[in-house]
Amino acid sequence: MNAETSSLTARARVHAALGEPARLAIVDALTLGDASPGEIAADLGMPTNLVAHHVKVLQEAGLLVRTRSEGDRRRTYLRLVPGVLSSLTAPRLDSAERVVFVCTHNSARSQLAAALWRDRVGGPVASAGTIPAQRVHPRAVRVAHEHGLALDPAGTHHVDDVVVSGDLIIAVCDNAHEDLTGPVRPRLHWSVPDPARVDTDEAFEAAYTDLADRIDRIAPTLNPGADHG
Protein backbone atom coordinates (compact mmCIF):
# COMPACT_ATOMS: atom_id res chain seq x y z
CA MET A 1 0.00 0.00 0.00
CA ASN A 2 1.52 3.32 -1.03
CA ALA A 3 1.45 6.46 1.12
CA GLU A 4 -1.48 8.03 -0.73
CA THR A 5 -3.64 4.91 -0.40
CA SER A 6 -2.69 4.59 3.25
CA SER A 7 -3.71 8.21 3.87
CA LEU A 8 -7.05 7.69 2.14
CA THR A 9 -7.70 4.55 4.19
CA ALA A 10 -6.92 6.36 7.44
CA ARG A 11 -9.15 9.31 6.52
CA ALA A 12 -11.99 6.96 5.52
CA ARG A 13 -11.71 5.21 8.88
CA VAL A 14 -12.00 8.54 10.70
CA HIS A 15 -14.98 9.61 8.57
CA ALA A 16 -16.69 6.28 9.30
CA ALA A 17 -16.12 6.69 13.03
CA LEU A 18 -17.60 10.19 12.95
CA GLY A 19 -20.61 9.01 10.93
CA GLU A 20 -22.50 8.08 14.11
CA PRO A 21 -24.15 11.10 15.84
CA ALA A 22 -23.26 9.87 19.32
CA ARG A 23 -19.58 9.54 18.43
CA LEU A 24 -19.56 12.96 16.81
CA ALA A 25 -21.10 14.34 20.00
CA ILE A 26 -18.28 12.77 22.03
CA VAL A 27 -15.67 14.34 19.76
CA ASP A 28 -17.43 17.70 20.02
CA ALA A 29 -17.41 17.41 23.81
CA LEU A 30 -13.66 16.74 23.80
CA THR A 31 -12.77 19.52 21.39
CA LEU A 32 -12.31 22.10 24.13
CA GLY A 33 -11.01 19.85 26.90
CA ASP A 34 -10.42 16.35 28.22
CA ALA A 35 -13.02 14.32 30.13
CA SER A 36 -13.46 10.93 31.74
CA PRO A 37 -15.87 8.42 30.17
CA GLY A 38 -18.17 8.93 33.17
CA GLU A 39 -18.17 12.68 32.66
CA ILE A 40 -18.96 12.20 28.98
CA ALA A 41 -21.83 9.89 29.85
CA ALA A 42 -23.24 12.41 32.31
CA ASP A 43 -22.82 15.40 30.01
CA LEU A 44 -24.42 13.67 27.03
CA GLY A 45 -27.05 11.69 28.96
CA MET A 46 -25.73 8.44 27.54
CA PRO A 47 -25.43 5.01 29.22
CA THR A 48 -21.84 4.26 30.27
CA ASN A 49 -21.74 0.98 28.35
CA LEU A 50 -22.73 2.82 25.16
CA VAL A 51 -20.05 5.45 25.79
CA ALA A 52 -17.51 2.65 26.22
CA HIS A 53 -18.51 1.17 22.86
CA HIS A 54 -18.26 4.48 21.03
CA VAL A 55 -14.96 5.37 22.70
CA LYS A 56 -13.52 2.04 21.54
CA VAL A 57 -14.49 2.83 17.93
CA LEU A 58 -13.02 6.32 18.16
CA GLN A 59 -9.80 4.95 19.65
CA GLU A 60 -9.46 2.38 16.88
CA ALA A 61 -9.89 5.16 14.32
CA GLY A 62 -7.02 7.02 15.96
CA LEU A 63 -9.17 9.93 17.16
CA LEU A 64 -8.85 9.43 20.92
CA VAL A 65 -6.30 8.34 23.48
CA ARG A 66 -6.72 7.50 27.15
CA THR A 67 -4.49 8.93 29.85
CA ARG A 68 -4.50 7.90 33.50
CA SER A 69 -5.19 10.53 36.13
CA GLU A 70 -2.16 11.62 38.13
CA GLY A 71 -4.46 12.20 41.11
CA ASP A 72 -6.54 9.01 41.09
CA ARG A 73 -4.88 6.23 39.13
CA ARG A 74 -8.22 4.43 38.85
CA ARG A 75 -9.59 7.26 36.70
CA THR A 76 -8.83 7.72 33.00
CA TYR A 77 -9.34 10.73 30.80
CA LEU A 78 -10.09 10.88 27.10
CA ARG A 79 -8.36 13.38 24.85
CA LEU A 80 -8.41 14.05 21.13
CA VAL A 81 -5.29 13.14 19.18
CA PRO A 82 -3.84 16.40 17.80
CA GLY A 83 -4.01 16.76 14.04
CA VAL A 84 -6.37 13.88 13.26
CA LEU A 85 -9.38 16.08 12.53
CA SER A 86 -7.27 18.43 10.43
CA SER A 87 -6.13 15.43 8.37
CA LEU A 88 -9.68 15.20 7.00
CA THR A 89 -9.08 18.21 4.79
CA ALA A 90 -8.25 17.75 1.12
CA PRO A 91 -4.70 16.74 0.13
CA ARG A 92 -2.28 19.64 -0.13
CA LEU A 93 -1.44 21.19 -3.47
CA ASP A 94 2.13 21.10 -4.63
CA SER A 95 3.88 24.42 -4.37
CA ALA A 96 3.76 26.71 -7.40
CA GLU A 97 5.69 29.85 -8.25
CA ARG A 98 2.50 31.64 -9.28
CA VAL A 99 -1.24 31.07 -9.66
CA VAL A 100 -2.85 32.00 -12.99
CA PHE A 101 -6.64 32.10 -13.35
CA VAL A 102 -7.89 31.55 -16.89
CA CYS A 103 -11.29 32.04 -18.52
CA THR A 104 -12.38 32.76 -22.09
CA HIS A 105 -12.37 36.55 -22.28
CA ASN A 106 -10.34 37.46 -19.18
CA SER A 107 -12.99 40.06 -18.53
CA ALA A 108 -14.81 38.85 -15.42
CA ARG A 109 -14.27 35.52 -13.66
CA SER A 110 -10.50 35.22 -14.01
CA GLN A 111 -10.08 38.90 -13.13
CA LEU A 112 -12.20 38.59 -10.01
CA ALA A 113 -10.46 35.37 -9.00
CA ALA A 114 -7.00 36.94 -9.29
CA ALA A 115 -8.10 39.98 -7.29
CA LEU A 116 -9.62 37.76 -4.60
CA TRP A 117 -6.52 35.59 -4.44
CA ARG A 118 -4.28 38.64 -4.10
CA ASP A 119 -6.44 39.94 -1.27
CA ARG A 120 -7.13 36.73 0.66
CA VAL A 121 -4.10 34.51 0.01
CA GLY A 122 -1.33 36.75 -1.32
CA GLY A 123 1.69 35.86 -3.41
CA PRO A 124 2.21 36.05 -7.17
CA VAL A 125 -1.03 35.77 -9.13
CA ALA A 126 -2.22 36.68 -12.63
CA SER A 127 -5.15 36.17 -14.98
CA ALA A 128 -5.54 35.54 -18.70
CA GLY A 129 -8.01 34.52 -21.39
CA THR A 130 -8.10 32.20 -24.36
CA ILE A 131 -9.88 34.92 -26.40
CA PRO A 132 -9.27 38.14 -24.44
CA ALA A 133 -11.85 40.90 -24.62
CA GLN A 134 -10.87 44.50 -25.24
CA ARG A 135 -11.65 45.46 -21.66
CA VAL A 136 -12.72 44.11 -18.29
CA HIS A 137 -16.50 43.96 -17.99
CA PRO A 138 -17.81 47.10 -16.20
CA ARG A 139 -19.98 45.00 -13.90
CA ALA A 140 -16.92 43.01 -12.84
CA VAL A 141 -15.08 46.25 -12.09
CA ARG A 142 -18.06 47.46 -10.09
CA VAL A 143 -18.55 44.31 -8.01
CA ALA A 144 -14.82 44.20 -7.25
CA HIS A 145 -14.91 47.84 -6.14
CA GLU A 146 -17.93 47.15 -3.90
CA HIS A 147 -15.88 44.48 -2.12
CA GLY A 148 -12.81 46.66 -1.74
CA LEU A 149 -10.88 45.19 -4.68
CA ALA A 150 -9.49 46.99 -7.71
CA LEU A 151 -9.51 45.82 -11.33
CA ASP A 152 -7.72 47.51 -14.24
CA PRO A 153 -10.49 48.04 -16.85
CA ALA A 154 -7.95 47.71 -19.68
CA GLY A 155 -5.92 44.87 -18.19
CA THR A 156 -6.87 41.83 -20.29
CA HIS A 157 -4.24 39.37 -21.56
CA HIS A 158 -3.91 36.24 -23.68
CA VAL A 159 -2.75 33.02 -22.03
CA ASP A 160 0.20 32.79 -24.42
CA ASP A 161 1.49 36.12 -23.11
CA VAL A 162 1.04 35.29 -19.45
CA VAL A 163 1.52 31.61 -18.61
CA VAL A 164 5.05 30.34 -17.96
CA SER A 165 6.50 27.09 -16.68
CA GLY A 166 5.85 26.57 -13.00
CA ASP A 167 2.47 28.31 -12.93
CA LEU A 168 -0.51 26.69 -11.24
CA ILE A 169 -3.24 27.21 -13.85
CA ILE A 170 -6.83 27.28 -12.62
CA ALA A 171 -9.55 27.40 -15.28
CA VAL A 172 -12.59 29.25 -13.97
CA CYS A 173 -14.82 28.50 -16.93
CA ASP A 174 -15.75 25.35 -18.84
CA ASN A 175 -14.65 26.64 -22.24
CA ALA A 176 -11.13 27.46 -21.10
CA HIS A 177 -10.82 24.12 -19.37
CA GLU A 178 -11.92 22.28 -22.51
CA ASP A 179 -9.95 24.41 -24.98
CA LEU A 180 -6.59 24.30 -23.23
CA THR A 181 -5.50 20.80 -24.19
CA GLY A 182 -1.89 21.51 -25.21
CA PRO A 183 1.16 22.25 -23.03
CA VAL A 184 -0.82 24.96 -21.23
CA ARG A 185 -3.18 22.69 -19.36
CA PRO A 186 -5.20 23.75 -16.27
CA ARG A 187 -4.32 21.87 -13.12
CA LEU A 188 -7.70 22.68 -11.59
CA HIS A 189 -11.12 23.46 -13.04
CA TRP A 190 -13.76 25.59 -11.36
CA SER A 191 -17.04 25.49 -13.30
CA VAL A 192 -18.20 29.02 -12.55
CA PRO A 193 -21.16 30.19 -14.70
CA ASP A 194 -20.40 33.11 -17.01
CA PRO A 195 -22.06 36.17 -15.44
CA ALA A 196 -21.83 38.08 -18.73
CA ARG A 197 -24.36 35.69 -20.29
CA VAL A 198 -26.99 36.99 -17.87
CA ASP A 199 -25.37 40.42 -17.56
CA THR A 200 -26.98 41.50 -14.31
CA ASP A 201 -25.41 42.78 -11.11
CA GLU A 202 -26.81 39.72 -9.35
CA ALA A 203 -25.03 37.35 -11.76
CA PHE A 204 -21.69 39.07 -11.20
CA GLU A 205 -22.22 39.07 -7.46
CA ALA A 206 -22.97 35.33 -7.61
CA ALA A 207 -19.77 34.72 -9.57
CA TYR A 208 -17.82 36.73 -7.01
CA THR A 209 -19.31 34.73 -4.14
CA ASP A 210 -18.64 31.40 -5.89
CA LEU A 211 -14.99 32.33 -6.49
CA ALA A 212 -14.53 33.66 -2.95
CA ASP A 213 -15.89 30.42 -1.48
CA ARG A 214 -13.60 28.31 -3.66
CA ILE A 215 -10.53 30.36 -2.81
CA ASP A 216 -11.27 30.17 0.91
CA ARG A 217 -11.67 26.40 0.51
CA ILE A 218 -8.43 25.90 -1.39
CA ALA A 219 -6.23 28.17 0.71
CA PRO A 220 -5.68 25.64 3.55
CA THR A 221 -4.54 23.00 1.02
CA LEU A 222 -1.52 25.00 -0.12
CA ASN A 223 1.81 23.50 0.85
CA PRO A 224 3.49 25.50 3.62
CA GLY A 225 6.67 25.63 1.56
CA ALA A 226 5.02 27.62 -1.20
CA ASP A 227 5.52 31.36 -1.23
CA HIS A 228 2.00 32.70 -1.01
CA GLY A 229 2.57 35.86 0.88
PDB file of C-alpha atoms in Angstrom, residues 89-182:
ATOM      1  CA  THR A  89      -9.078  18.211   4.786  1.00  0.00           C
ATOM      2  CA  ALA A  90      -8.249  17.746   1.116  1.00  0.00           C
ATOM      3  CA  PRO A  91      -4.704  16.744   0.126  1.00  0.00           C
ATOM      4  CA  ARG A  92      -2.282  19.637  -0.128  1.00  0.00           C
ATOM      5  CA  LEU A  93      -1.444  21.192  -3.474  1.00  0.00           C
ATOM      6  CA  ASP A  94       2.132  21.097  -4.633  1.00  0.00           C
ATOM      7  CA  SER A  95       3.880  24.422  -4.374  1.00  0.00           C
ATOM      8  CA  ALA A  96       3.758  26.714  -7.398  1.00  0.00           C
ATOM      9  CA  GLU A  97       5.691  29.845  -8.246  1.00  0.00           C
ATOM     10  CA  ARG A  98       2.504  31.640  -9.282  1.00  0.00           C
ATOM     11  CA  VAL A  99      -1.238  31.073  -9.661  1.00  0.00           C
ATOM     12  CA  VAL A 100      -2.852  31.995 -12.987  1.00  0.00           C
ATOM     13  CA  PHE A 101      -6.638  32.100 -13.346  1.00  0.00           C
ATOM     14  CA  VAL A 102      -7.886  31.552 -16.891  1.00  0.00           C
ATOM     15  CA  CYS A 103     -11.288  32.045 -18.524  1.00  0.00           C
ATOM     16  CA  THR A 104     -12.383  32.756 -22.088  1.00  0.00           C
ATOM     17  CA  HIS A 105     -12.372  36.551 -22.280  1.00  0.00           C
ATOM     18  CA  ASN A 106     -10.337  37.460 -19.176  1.00  0.00           C
ATOM     19  CA  SER A 107     -12.992  40.061 -18.530  1.00  0.00           C
ATOM     20  CA  ALA A 108     -14.806  38.852 -15.415  1.00  0.00           C
ATOM     21  CA  ARG A 109     -14.269  35.521 -13.664  1.00  0.00           C
ATOM     22  CA  SER A 110     -10.499  35.225 -14.011  1.00  0.00           C
ATOM     23  CA  GLN A 111     -10.076  38.905 -13.134  1.00  0.00           C
ATOM     24  CA  LEU A 112     -12.202  38.592 -10.009  1.00  0.00           C
ATOM     25  CA  ALA A 113     -10.457  35.367  -9.003  1.00  0.00           C
ATOM     26  CA  ALA A 114      -6.997  36.942  -9.287  1.00  0.00           C
ATOM     27  CA  ALA A 115      -8.096  39.981  -7.287  1.00  0.00           C
ATOM     28  CA  LEU A 116      -9.624  37.765  -4.600  1.00  0.00           C
ATOM     29  CA  TRP A 117      -6.522  35.590  -4.436  1.00  0.00           C
ATOM     30  CA  ARG A 118      -4.283  38.639  -4.099  1.00  0.00           C
ATOM     31  CA  ASP A 119      -6.440  39.939  -1.269  1.00  0.00           C
ATOM     32  CA  ARG A 120      -7.132  36.726   0.660  1.00  0.00           C
ATOM     33  CA  VAL A 121      -4.097  34.513   0.006  1.00  0.00           C
ATOM     34  CA  GLY A 122      -1.327  36.746  -1.324  1.00  0.00           C
ATOM     35  CA  GLY A 123       1.687  35.861  -3.406  1.00  0.00           C
ATOM     36  CA  PRO A 124       2.215  36.047  -7.167  1.00  0.00           C
ATOM     37  CA  VAL A 125      -1.032  35.767  -9.125  1.00  0.00           C
ATOM     38  CA  ALA A 126      -2.221  36.677 -12.632  1.00  0.00           C
ATOM     39  CA  SER A 127      -5.154  36.169 -14.976  1.00  0.00           C
ATOM     40  CA  ALA A 128      -5.543  35.542 -18.699  1.00  0.00           C
ATOM     41  CA  GLY A 129      -8.010  34.517 -21.387  1.00  0.00           C
ATOM     42  CA  THR A 130      -8.103  32.202 -24.364  1.00  0.00           C
ATOM     43  CA  ILE A 131      -9.878  34.920 -26.402  1.00  0.00           C
ATOM     44  CA  PRO A 132      -9.271  38.139 -24.445  1.00  0.00           C
ATOM     45  CA  ALA A 133     -11.847  40.898 -24.615  1.00  0.00           C
ATOM     46  CA  GLN A 134     -10.866  44.501 -25.244  1.00  0.00           C
ATOM     47  CA  ARG A 135     -11.649  45.458 -21.663  1.00  0.00           C
ATOM     48  CA  VAL A 136     -12.721  44.107 -18.290  1.00  0.00           C
ATOM     49  CA  HIS A 137     -16.504  43.961 -17.994  1.00  0.00           C
ATOM     50  CA  PRO A 138     -17.813  47.103 -16.205  1.00  0.00           C
ATOM     51  CA  ARG A 139     -19.984  44.998 -13.898  1.00  0.00           C
ATOM     52  CA  ALA A 140     -16.920  43.005 -12.840  1.00  0.00           C
ATOM     53  CA  VAL A 141     -15.082  46.251 -12.094  1.00  0.00           C
ATOM     54  CA  ARG A 142     -18.061  47.458 -10.090  1.00  0.00           C
ATOM     55  CA  VAL A 143     -18.550  44.312  -8.014  1.00  0.00           C
ATOM     56  CA  ALA A 144     -14.818  44.202  -7.255  1.00  0.00           C
ATOM     57  CA  HIS A 145     -14.914  47.839  -6.138  1.00  0.00           C
ATOM     58  CA  GLU A 146     -17.931  47.149  -3.903  1.00  0.00           C
ATOM     59  CA  HIS A 147     -15.880  44.480  -2.116  1.00  0.00           C
ATOM     60  CA  GLY A 148     -12.813  46.662  -1.740  1.00  0.00           C
ATOM     61  CA  LEU A 149     -10.885  45.185  -4.679  1.00  0.00           C
ATOM     62  CA  ALA A 150      -9.492  46.993  -7.707  1.00  0.00           C
ATOM     63  CA  LEU A 151      -9.509  45.823 -11.331  1.00  0.00           C
ATOM     64  CA  ASP A 152      -7.725  47.506 -14.238  1.00  0.00           C
ATOM     65  CA  PRO A 153     -10.489  48.040 -16.849  1.00  0.00           C
ATOM     66  CA  ALA A 154      -7.950  47.708 -19.683  1.00  0.00           C
ATOM     67  CA  GLY A 155      -5.920  44.873 -18.190  1.00  0.00           C
ATOM     68  CA  THR A 156      -6.868  41.827 -20.292  1.00  0.00           C
ATOM     69  CA  HIS A 157      -4.244  39.374 -21.563  1.00  0.00           C
ATOM     70  CA  HIS A 158      -3.906  36.238 -23.678  1.00  0.00           C
ATOM     71  CA  VAL A 159      -2.750  33.020 -22.032  1.00  0.00           C
ATOM     72  CA  ASP A 160       0.203  32.791 -24.422  1.00  0.00           C
ATOM     73  CA  ASP A 161       1.488  36.116 -23.109  1.00  0.00           C
ATOM     74  CA  VAL A 162       1.035  35.285 -19.449  1.00  0.00           C
ATOM     75  CA  VAL A 163       1.521  31.615 -18.609  1.00  0.00           C
ATOM     76  CA  VAL A 164       5.049  30.340 -17.962  1.00  0.00           C
ATOM     77  CA  SER A 165       6.499  27.090 -16.685  1.00  0.00           C
ATOM     78  CA  GLY A 166       5.848  26.566 -13.002  1.00  0.00           C
ATOM     79  CA  ASP A 167       2.469  28.309 -12.935  1.00  0.00           C
ATOM     80  CA  LEU A 168      -0.506  26.693 -11.237  1.00  0.00           C
ATOM     81  CA  ILE A 169      -3.239  27.214 -13.850  1.00  0.00           C
ATOM     82  CA  ILE A 170      -6.829  27.277 -12.623  1.00  0.00           C
ATOM     83  CA  ALA A 171      -9.553  27.400 -15.285  1.00  0.00           C
ATOM     84  CA  VAL A 172     -12.587  29.248 -13.967  1.00  0.00           C
ATOM     85  CA  CYS A 173     -14.825  28.497 -16.932  1.00  0.00           C
ATOM     86  CA  ASP A 174     -15.746  25.352 -18.835  1.00  0.00           C
ATOM     87  CA  ASN A 175     -14.646  26.638 -22.237  1.00  0.00           C
ATOM     88  CA  ALA A 176     -11.129  27.462 -21.104  1.00  0.00           C
ATOM     89  CA  HIS A 177     -10.822  24.121 -19.368  1.00  0.00           C
ATOM     90  CA  GLU A 178     -11.918  22.277 -22.510  1.00  0.00           C
ATOM     91  CA  ASP A 179      -9.949  24.409 -24.983  1.00  0.00           C
ATOM     92  CA  LEU A 180      -6.590  24.297 -23.228  1.00  0.00           C
ATOM     93  CA  THR A 181      -5.495  20.800 -24.193  1.00  0.00           C
ATOM     94  CA  GLY A 182      -1.887  21.508 -25.205  1.00  0.00           C
TER      95      GLY A 182
END
